[in-house]
């Protein structure tokens, strides 16, 4: 029977030794076909969660709840079928606790924005900062973004974090510009954010309210996220560009985007993933590959930034290859935005008619 929306329940009597997973697989094959309805072709898919009586529950209500928990776990892991097991209950409680704590973190000011300068390899003067979200839990201390960002994406809370980062970055831009500091900031958004067609309008309204010109803000997105995001995000990106916001592809080289696909994207900057920088100073093949990526970016008219620079030899090599911007521990480590003083590092004000180079707010690191 139908439970709600697109969720259904099936009670399947089984004999000892009956392979219920095999039954579920057959059900998937039957449902997972193309159907034509009202002149349109639809692709159907099915995610199945399985609960066993009496192993997993002693009554119908609990059995149904166990099957639902297994179904949600299958969706979370992107599996077609999952069976309930006792560890799922502990996982569910843990997730509910994290969800509650993350909601409190957003509402109670536990999130922090850290910044890391991004500089020209020629004169080592900063052209912008990279902003990184941090969570300072009142009991657990600093929680790694690698722990809470994927969870936020899976629960939809990432939109609230992105909104907080956008507000914080734009407030910082307004404060810096009032003090005469003309540095750009970028905010990394997830594929979940790019599915939200209200994003461009919200960004435009925040910039207008703060009195900040759009070109000082940059939206950054990962290559792998773009490749699996469908057509709607491309439209959102074009709308952001029309507003005047800068766009960048982060972690370039980790996905499988083609040259033709890159040419379709309304981006201004290409950020090379740190895996291509690591070790290139002593590996001729890596050096040639890195040089080719820099050349590709320049051939498309993009600013090219190298991430993860930690050695003097890497900085010198990137300078000789004509890389536009670099960042990494060799330059500076991230610090709380409230402690960051651009004047202590130096700054370069961009010409009025020229778009400033800016760095990325990495939410996933």
mmCIF file of C-alpha atoms in Angstrom, residues 19 23 46 65 77 93 133-134 153 199 204 211-212 225 258 273 358:
data_model
loop_
_atom_site.group_PDB
_atom_site.id
_atom_site.type_symbol
_atom_site.label_atom_id
_atom_site.label_comp_id
_atom_site.label_asym_id
_atom_site.label_seq_id
_atom_site.Cartn_x
_atom_site.Cartn_y
_atom_site.Cartn_z
ATOM 1 C CA UNK A 19 15.910 -14.768 -0.608
ATOM 2 C CA UNK A 23 12.557 -10.586 -4.621
ATOM 3 C CA UNK A 46 13.067 2.356 -6.871
ATOM 4 C CA UNK A 65 9.813 1.740 10.939
ATOM 5 C CA UNK A 77 24.615 5.485 0.490
ATOM 6 C CA UNK A 93 20.356 8.537 16.816
ATOM 7 C CA UNK A 133 33.891 27.652 7.320
ATOM 8 C CA UNK A 134 34.723 26.282 10.762
ATOM 9 C CA UNK A 153 24.501 18.428 2.117
ATOM 10 C CA UNK A 199 20.012 31.937 -5.261
ATOM 11 C CA UNK A 204 21.814 40.357 -5.623
ATOM 12 C CA UNK A 211 26.375 48.509 -0.870
ATOM 13 C CA UNK A 212 28.986 46.134 -2.314
ATOM 14 C CA UNK A 225 29.837 18.781 -8.523
ATOM 15 C CA UNK A 258 35.733 18.207 -21.395
ATOM 16 C CA UNK A 273 43.575 20.961 -7.410
ATOM 17 C CA UNK A 358 39.474 36.562 -5.676
#
